[in-house]
PDB file of N, CA, C and O in Angstrom:
ATOM      1  N   MET A   1      25.519  -5.377 -37.034  1.00 75.00           N
ATOM      2  CA  MET A   1      25.272  -4.163 -36.285  1.00 75.00           C
ATOM      3  C   MET A   1      23.765  -3.925 -36.112  1.00 75.00           C
ATOM      4  O   MET A   1      23.350  -3.505 -35.036  1.00 75.00           O
ATOM      5  N   MET A   2      23.000  -4.191 -37.131  1.00 77.00           N
ATOM      6  CA  MET A   2      21.548  -3.995 -37.036  1.00 77.00           C
ATOM      7  C   MET A   2      20.950  -4.942 -36.009  1.00 77.00           C
ATOM      8  O   MET A   2      20.000  -4.581 -35.315  1.00 77.00           O
ATOM      9  N   GLU A   3      21.518  -6.137 -35.903  1.00 86.00           N
ATOM     10  CA  GLU A   3      21.007  -7.098 -34.927  1.00 86.00           C
ATOM     11  C   GLU A   3      21.246  -6.612 -33.510  1.00 86.00           C
ATOM     12  O   GLU A   3      20.395  -6.789 -32.632  1.00 86.00           O
ATOM     13  N   SER A   4      22.403  -6.003 -33.271  1.00 91.00           N
ATOM     14  CA  SER A   4      22.688  -5.518 -31.920  1.00 91.00           C
ATOM     15  C   SER A   4      21.787  -4.338 -31.561  1.00 91.00           C
ATOM     16  O   SER A   4      21.370  -4.197 -30.412  1.00 91.00           O
ATOM     17  N   ILE A   5      21.467  -3.480 -32.531  1.00 90.00           N
ATOM     18  CA  ILE A   5      20.572  -2.361 -32.274  1.00 90.00           C
ATOM     19  C   ILE A   5      19.174  -2.881 -31.971  1.00 90.00           C
ATOM     20  O   ILE A   5      18.517  -2.430 -31.022  1.00 90.00           O
ATOM     21  N   ALA A   6      18.715  -3.844 -32.755  1.00 91.00           N
ATOM     22  CA  ALA A   6      17.395  -4.429 -32.524  1.00 91.00           C
ATOM     23  C   ALA A   6      17.353  -5.143 -31.180  1.00 91.00           C
ATOM     24  O   ALA A   6      16.362  -5.043 -30.441  1.00 91.00           O
ATOM     25  N   SER A   7      18.426  -5.836 -30.847  1.00 92.00           N
ATOM     26  CA  SER A   7      18.496  -6.547 -29.572  1.00 92.00           C
ATOM     27  C   SER A   7      18.459  -5.560 -28.408  1.00 92.00           C
ATOM     28  O   SER A   7      17.777  -5.778 -27.401  1.00 92.00           O
ATOM     29  N   MET A   8      19.191  -4.453 -28.556  1.00 94.00           N
ATOM     30  CA  MET A   8      19.211  -3.446 -27.503  1.00 94.00           C
ATOM     31  C   MET A   8      17.831  -2.793 -27.375  1.00 94.00           C
ATOM     32  O   MET A   8      17.354  -2.538 -26.260  1.00 94.00           O
ATOM     33  N   ALA A   9      17.171  -2.543 -28.486  1.00 94.00           N
ATOM     34  CA  ALA A   9      15.835  -1.948 -28.443  1.00 94.00           C
ATOM     35  C   ALA A   9      14.852  -2.892 -27.761  1.00 94.00           C
ATOM     36  O   ALA A   9      14.001  -2.456 -26.979  1.00 94.00           O
ATOM     37  N   MET A  10      14.950  -4.172 -28.059  1.00 95.00           N
ATOM     38  CA  MET A  10      14.073  -5.149 -27.407  1.00 95.00           C
ATOM     39  C   MET A  10      14.348  -5.198 -25.908  1.00 95.00           C
ATOM     40  O   MET A  10      13.420  -5.289 -25.096  1.00 95.00           O
ATOM     41  N   GLY A  11      15.615  -5.149 -25.533  1.00 94.00           N
ATOM     42  CA  GLY A  11      15.986  -5.148 -24.120  1.00 94.00           C
ATOM     43  C   GLY A  11      15.458  -3.925 -23.399  1.00 94.00           C
ATOM     44  O   GLY A  11      14.941  -4.017 -22.279  1.00 94.00           O
ATOM     45  N   MET A  12      15.560  -2.770 -24.041  1.00 96.00           N
ATOM     46  CA  MET A  12      15.045  -1.540 -23.430  1.00 96.00           C
ATOM     47  C   MET A  12      13.522  -1.584 -23.312  1.00 96.00           C
ATOM     48  O   MET A  12      12.962  -1.129 -22.320  1.00 96.00           O
ATOM     49  N   SER A  13      12.876  -2.153 -24.308  1.00 96.00           N
ATOM     50  CA  SER A  13      11.424  -2.284 -24.260  1.00 96.00           C
ATOM     51  C   SER A  13      11.001  -3.199 -23.118  1.00 96.00           C
ATOM     52  O   SER A  13      10.047  -2.905 -22.392  1.00 96.00           O
ATOM     53  N   ALA A  14      11.695  -4.306 -22.965  1.00 96.00           N
ATOM     54  CA  ALA A  14      11.384  -5.239 -21.881  1.00 96.00           C
ATOM     55  C   ALA A  14      11.630  -4.583 -20.518  1.00 96.00           C
ATOM     56  O   ALA A  14      10.834  -4.752 -19.587  1.00 96.00           O
ATOM     57  N   ALA A  15      12.710  -3.830 -20.396  1.00 96.00           N
ATOM     58  CA  ALA A  15      13.005  -3.149 -19.132  1.00 96.00           C
ATOM     59  C   ALA A  15      11.944  -2.097 -18.829  1.00 96.00           C
ATOM     60  O   ALA A  15      11.512  -1.943 -17.680  1.00 96.00           O
ATOM     61  N   SER A  16      11.503  -1.372 -19.856  1.00 96.00           N
ATOM     62  CA  SER A  16      10.462  -0.368 -19.668  1.00 96.00           C
ATOM     63  C   SER A  16       9.151  -1.021 -19.238  1.00 96.00           C
ATOM     64  O   SER A  16       8.465  -0.518 -18.340  1.00 96.00           O
ATOM     65  N   PHE A  17       8.806  -2.138 -19.866  1.00 97.00           N
ATOM     66  CA  PHE A  17       7.591  -2.857 -19.492  1.00 97.00           C
ATOM     67  C   PHE A  17       7.668  -3.329 -18.049  1.00 97.00           C
ATOM     68  O   PHE A  17       6.718  -3.174 -17.275  1.00 97.00           O
ATOM     69  N   ALA A  18       8.807  -3.893 -17.651  1.00 97.00           N
ATOM     70  CA  ALA A  18       8.976  -4.389 -16.282  1.00 97.00           C
ATOM     71  C   ALA A  18       8.861  -3.248 -15.276  1.00 97.00           C
ATOM     72  O   ALA A  18       8.237  -3.396 -14.217  1.00 97.00           O
ATOM     73  N   THR A  19       9.441  -2.098 -15.603  1.00 97.00           N
ATOM     74  CA  THR A  19       9.368  -0.945 -14.711  1.00 97.00           C
ATOM     75  C   THR A  19       7.930  -0.452 -14.574  1.00 97.00           C
ATOM     76  O   THR A  19       7.453  -0.178 -13.465  1.00 97.00           O
ATOM     77  N   ASN A  20       7.237  -0.338 -15.704  1.00 97.00           N
ATOM     78  CA  ASN A  20       5.842   0.117 -15.669  1.00 97.00           C
ATOM     79  C   ASN A  20       4.952  -0.857 -14.913  1.00 97.00           C
ATOM     80  O   ASN A  20       4.070  -0.449 -14.156  1.00 97.00           O
ATOM     81  N   TYR A  21       5.180  -2.141 -15.105  1.00 97.00           N
ATOM     82  CA  TYR A  21       4.395  -3.158 -14.402  1.00 97.00           C
ATOM     83  C   TYR A  21       4.636  -3.069 -12.899  1.00 97.00           C
ATOM     84  O   TYR A  21       3.689  -3.076 -12.105  1.00 97.00           O
ATOM     85  N   SER A  22       5.884  -2.961 -12.515  1.00 97.00           N
ATOM     86  CA  SER A  22       6.231  -2.869 -11.092  1.00 97.00           C
ATOM     87  C   SER A  22       5.619  -1.623 -10.466  1.00 97.00           C
ATOM     88  O   SER A  22       5.094  -1.671  -9.348  1.00 97.00           O
ATOM     89  N   LEU A  23       5.655  -0.517 -11.173  1.00 98.00           N
ATOM     90  CA  LEU A  23       5.079   0.723 -10.669  1.00 98.00           C
ATOM     91  C   LEU A  23       3.566   0.594 -10.516  1.00 98.00           C
ATOM     92  O   LEU A  23       2.996   1.052  -9.517  1.00 98.00           O
ATOM     93  N   ALA A  24       2.906  -0.038 -11.476  1.00 97.00           N
ATOM     94  CA  ALA A  24       1.454  -0.215 -11.393  1.00 97.00           C
ATOM     95  C   ALA A  24       1.075  -1.096 -10.203  1.00 97.00           C
ATOM     96  O   ALA A  24       0.109  -0.802  -9.489  1.00 97.00           O
ATOM     97  N   VAL A  25       1.834  -2.157  -9.971  1.00 98.00           N
ATOM     98  CA  VAL A  25       1.560  -3.038  -8.835  1.00 98.00           C
ATOM     99  C   VAL A  25       1.784  -2.289  -7.523  1.00 98.00           C
ATOM    100  O   VAL A  25       0.986  -2.408  -6.588  1.00 98.00           O
ATOM    101  N   THR A  26       2.829  -1.498  -7.453  1.00 98.00           N
ATOM    102  CA  THR A  26       3.113  -0.723  -6.244  1.00 98.00           C
ATOM    103  C   THR A  26       2.003   0.289  -5.967  1.00 98.00           C
ATOM    104  O   THR A  26       1.560   0.434  -4.818  1.00 98.00           O
ATOM    105  N   LYS A  27       1.538   0.973  -7.011  1.00 98.00           N
ATOM    106  CA  LYS A  27       0.447   1.934  -6.831  1.00 98.00           C
ATOM    107  C   LYS A  27      -0.819   1.246  -6.351  1.00 98.00           C
ATOM    108  O   LYS A  27      -1.520   1.760  -5.478  1.00 98.00           O
ATOM    109  N   LYS A  28      -1.128   0.081  -6.921  1.00 97.00           N
ATOM    110  CA  LYS A  28      -2.330  -0.650  -6.516  1.00 97.00           C
ATOM    111  C   LYS A  28      -2.221  -1.064  -5.052  1.00 97.00           C
ATOM    112  O   LYS A  28      -3.183  -0.967  -4.287  1.00 97.00           O
ATOM    113  N   MET A  29      -1.052  -1.534  -4.644  1.00 97.00           N
ATOM    114  CA  MET A  29      -0.839  -1.935  -3.253  1.00 97.00           C
ATOM    115  C   MET A  29      -0.984  -0.742  -2.316  1.00 97.00           C
ATOM    116  O   MET A  29      -1.604  -0.835  -1.262  1.00 97.00           O
ATOM    117  N   MET A  30      -0.447   0.409  -2.723  1.00 98.00           N
ATOM    118  CA  MET A  30      -0.556   1.611  -1.888  1.00 98.00           C
ATOM    119  C   MET A  30      -2.014   2.061  -1.767  1.00 98.00           C
ATOM    120  O   MET A  30      -2.454   2.477  -0.692  1.00 98.00           O
ATOM    121  N   ASP A  31      -2.771   1.977  -2.861  1.00 97.00           N
ATOM    122  CA  ASP A  31      -4.193   2.330  -2.810  1.00 97.00           C
ATOM    123  C   ASP A  31      -4.946   1.397  -1.875  1.00 97.00           C
ATOM    124  O   ASP A  31      -5.802   1.835  -1.096  1.00 97.00           O
ATOM    125  N   SER A  32      -4.636   0.109  -1.941  1.00 97.00           N
ATOM    126  CA  SER A  32      -5.298  -0.866  -1.073  1.00 97.00           C
ATOM    127  C   SER A  32      -4.970  -0.596   0.390  1.00 97.00           C
ATOM    128  O   SER A  32      -5.857  -0.663   1.259  1.00 97.00           O
ATOM    129  N   GLN A  33      -3.723  -0.271   0.678  1.00 97.00           N
ATOM    130  CA  GLN A  33      -3.319   0.033   2.056  1.00 97.00           C
ATOM    131  C   GLN A  33      -3.995   1.305   2.554  1.00 97.00           C
ATOM    132  O   GLN A  33      -4.388   1.399   3.717  1.00 97.00           O
ATOM    133  N   GLU A  34      -4.140   2.296   1.671  1.00 97.00           N
ATOM    134  CA  GLU A  34      -4.802   3.536   2.064  1.00 97.00           C
ATOM    135  C   GLU A  34      -6.269   3.271   2.408  1.00 97.00           C
ATOM    136  O   GLU A  34      -6.779   3.771   3.417  1.00 97.00           O
ATOM    137  N   MET A  35      -6.930   2.465   1.585  1.00 97.00           N
ATOM    138  CA  MET A  35      -8.336   2.142   1.855  1.00 97.00           C
ATOM    139  C   MET A  35      -8.473   1.369   3.166  1.00 97.00           C
ATOM    140  O   MET A  35      -9.376   1.625   3.961  1.00 97.00           O
ATOM    141  N   ALA A  36      -7.555   0.439   3.413  1.00 96.00           N
ATOM    142  CA  ALA A  36      -7.599  -0.323   4.652  1.00 96.00           C
ATOM    143  C   ALA A  36      -7.377   0.590   5.851  1.00 96.00           C
ATOM    144  O   ALA A  36      -8.043   0.454   6.888  1.00 96.00           O
ATOM    145  N   GLY A  37      -6.478   1.541   5.729  1.00 95.00           N
ATOM    146  CA  GLY A  37      -6.225   2.491   6.811  1.00 95.00           C
ATOM    147  C   GLY A  37      -7.426   3.372   7.089  1.00 95.00           C
ATOM    148  O   GLY A  37      -7.750   3.655   8.247  1.00 95.00           O
ATOM    149  N   GLN A  38      -8.107   3.810   6.028  1.00 95.00           N
ATOM    150  CA  GLN A  38      -9.298   4.634   6.212  1.00 95.00           C
ATOM    151  C   GLN A  38     -10.406   3.839   6.900  1.00 95.00           C
ATOM    152  O   GLN A  38     -11.096   4.369   7.782  1.00 95.00           O
ATOM    153  N   GLU A  39     -10.583   2.596   6.514  1.00 94.00           N
ATOM    154  CA  GLU A  39     -11.609   1.762   7.146  1.00 94.00           C
ATOM    155  C   GLU A  39     -11.273   1.498   8.613  1.00 94.00           C
ATOM    156  O   GLU A  39     -12.144   1.495   9.473  1.00 94.00           O
ATOM    157  N   LEU A  40      -9.988   1.285   8.904  1.00 93.00           N
ATOM    158  CA  LEU A  40      -9.567   1.088  10.290  1.00 93.00           C
ATOM    159  C   LEU A  40      -9.827   2.338  11.115  1.00 93.00           C
ATOM    160  O   LEU A  40     -10.305   2.256  12.259  1.00 93.00           O
ATOM    161  N   ALA A  41      -9.542   3.503  10.554  1.00 92.00           N
ATOM    162  CA  ALA A  41      -9.803   4.751  11.260  1.00 92.00           C
ATOM    163  C   ALA A  41     -11.300   4.918  11.541  1.00 92.00           C
ATOM    164  O   ALA A  41     -11.684   5.374  12.622  1.00 92.00           O
ATOM    165  N   LYS A  42     -12.144   4.543  10.579  1.00 91.00           N
ATOM    166  CA  LYS A  42     -13.588   4.622  10.793  1.00 91.00           C
ATOM    167  C   LYS A  42     -14.019   3.692  11.921  1.00 91.00           C
ATOM    168  O   LYS A  42     -14.862   4.053  12.746  1.00 91.00           O
ATOM    169  N   MET A  43     -13.444   2.489  11.955  1.00 89.00           N
ATOM    170  CA  MET A  43     -13.804   1.544  13.016  1.00 89.00           C
ATOM    171  C   MET A  43     -13.363   2.054  14.374  1.00 89.00           C
ATOM    172  O   MET A  43     -14.067   1.895  15.367  1.00 89.00           O
ATOM    173  N   LEU A  44     -12.189   2.672  14.446  1.00 86.00           N
ATOM    174  CA  LEU A  44     -11.698   3.185  15.722  1.00 86.00           C
ATOM    175  C   LEU A  44     -12.539   4.350  16.214  1.00 86.00           C
ATOM    176  O   LEU A  44     -12.727   4.515  17.424  1.00 86.00           O
ATOM    177  N   GLU A  45     -13.049   5.172  15.294  1.00 84.00           N
ATOM    178  CA  GLU A  45     -13.904   6.282  15.692  1.00 84.00           C
ATOM    179  C   GLU A  45     -15.216   5.777  16.278  1.00 84.00           C
ATOM    180  O   GLU A  45     -15.800   6.414  17.148  1.00 84.00           O
ATOM    181  N   ALA A  46     -15.676   4.611  15.830  1.00 80.00           N
ATOM    182  CA  ALA A  46     -16.964   4.070  16.273  1.00 80.00           C
ATOM    183  C   ALA A  46     -16.884   3.445  17.664  1.00 80.00           C
ATOM    184  O   ALA A  46     -17.908   3.229  18.300  1.00 80.00           O
ATOM    185  N   VAL A  47     -15.677   3.143  18.151  1.00 76.00           N
ATOM    186  CA  VAL A  47     -15.528   2.521  19.471  1.00 76.00           C
ATOM    187  C   VAL A  47     -15.614   3.605  20.538  1.00 76.00           C
ATOM    188  O   VAL A  47     -14.815   4.544  20.547  1.00 76.00           O
ATOM    189  N   PRO A  48     -16.576   3.503  21.451  1.00 78.00           N
ATOM    190  CA  PRO A  48     -16.691   4.536  22.491  1.00 78.00           C
ATOM    191  C   PRO A  48     -15.555   4.418  23.505  1.00 78.00           C
ATOM    192  O   PRO A  48     -15.085   3.325  23.821  1.00 78.00           O
ATOM    193  N   ALA A  49     -15.124   5.547  24.012  1.00 73.00           N
ATOM    194  CA  ALA A  49     -14.076   5.557  25.036  1.00 73.00           C
ATOM    195  C   ALA A  49     -14.692   5.139  26.370  1.00 73.00           C
ATOM    196  O   ALA A  49     -15.825   5.490  26.677  1.00 73.00           O
ATOM    197  N   PRO A  50     -13.957   4.377  27.172  1.00 70.00           N
ATOM    198  CA  PRO A  50     -14.501   3.989  28.483  1.00 70.00           C
ATOM    199  C   PRO A  50     -14.608   5.218  29.384  1.00 70.00           C
ATOM    200  O   PRO A  50     -13.811   6.145  29.287  1.00 70.00           O
ATOM    201  N   PRO A  51     -15.578   5.227  30.272  1.00 71.00           N
ATOM    202  CA  PRO A  51     -15.721   6.376  31.170  1.00 71.00           C
ATOM    203  C   PRO A  51     -14.516   6.469  32.116  1.00 71.00           C
ATOM    204  O   PRO A  51     -13.962   5.461  32.545  1.00 71.00           O
ATOM    205  N   LYS A  52     -14.135   7.684  32.439  1.00 72.00           N
ATOM    206  CA  LYS A  52     -12.976   7.902  33.312  1.00 72.00           C
ATOM    207  C   LYS A  52     -13.292   7.449  34.729  1.00 72.00           C
ATOM    208  O   LYS A  52     -14.371   7.657  35.245  1.00 72.00           O
ATOM    209  N   GLY A  53     -12.327   6.775  35.348  1.00 67.00           N
ATOM    210  CA  GLY A  53     -12.457   6.355  36.729  1.00 67.00           C
ATOM    211  C   GLY A  53     -13.188   5.039  36.925  1.00 67.00           C
ATOM    212  O   GLY A  53     -13.261   4.537  38.035  1.00 67.00           O
ATOM    213  N   LYS A  54     -13.710   4.467  35.868  1.00 69.00           N
ATOM    214  CA  LYS A  54     -14.463   3.228  36.022  1.00 69.00           C
ATOM    215  C   LYS A  54     -13.537   2.011  36.040  1.00 69.00           C
ATOM    216  O   LYS A  54     -13.819   1.034  36.709  1.00 69.00           O
ATOM    217  N   TYR A  55     -12.426   2.091  35.324  1.00 67.00           N
ATOM    218  CA  TYR A  55     -11.495   0.960  35.231  1.00 67.00           C
ATOM    219  C   TYR A  55     -10.168   1.327  35.866  1.00 67.00           C
ATOM    220  O   TYR A  55      -9.717   2.459  35.786  1.00 67.00           O
ATOM    221  N   VAL A  56      -9.526   0.362  36.492  1.00 67.00           N
ATOM    222  CA  VAL A  56      -8.240   0.581  37.124  1.00 67.00           C
ATOM    223  C   VAL A  56      -7.163   0.004  36.217  1.00 67.00           C
ATOM    224  O   VAL A  56      -7.249  -1.140  35.775  1.00 67.00           O
ATOM    225  N   ASP A  57      -6.128   0.788  35.943  1.00 68.00           N
ATOM    226  CA  ASP A  57      -5.014   0.346  35.103  1.00 68.00           C
ATOM    227  C   ASP A  57      -4.058  -0.457  35.977  1.00 68.00           C
ATOM    228  O   ASP A  57      -3.327   0.098  36.790  1.00 68.00           O
ATOM    229  N   VAL A  58      -4.062  -1.781  35.840  1.00 73.00           N
ATOM    230  CA  VAL A  58      -3.219  -2.630  36.661  1.00 73.00           C
ATOM    231  C   VAL A  58      -1.864  -2.909  36.010  1.00 73.00           C
ATOM    232  O   VAL A  58      -1.008  -3.541  36.611  1.00 73.00           O
ATOM    233  N   TYR A  59      -1.657  -2.433  34.805  1.00 73.00           N
ATOM    234  CA  TYR A  59      -0.394  -2.676  34.108  1.00 73.00           C
ATOM    235  C   TYR A  59       0.587  -1.537  34.285  1.00 73.00           C
ATOM    236  O   TYR A  59       1.735  -1.645  33.905  1.00 73.00           O
ATOM    237  N   ALA A  60       0.186  -0.440  34.823  1.00 58.00           N
ATOM    238  CA  ALA A  60       1.069   0.718  34.943  1.00 58.00           C
ATOM    239  C   ALA A  60       2.054   0.555  36.071  1.00 58.00           C
ATOM    240  O   ALA A  60       1.980  -0.198  36.955  1.00 58.00           O
TER     241      ALA A  60
END
């Protein structure tokens, strides 16, 4: 009986570690995506808009 309790405790510990690891990786990925999005927004703000009437939209 003690072996099964110890085995179950080890299993729960491993599951907790796996969950925490997965959550940490997900948070890091989300932070990286947020930073990439902010940098993209900065780049888009730096691009000047073309003057109105200068270009003809041939795809419409």
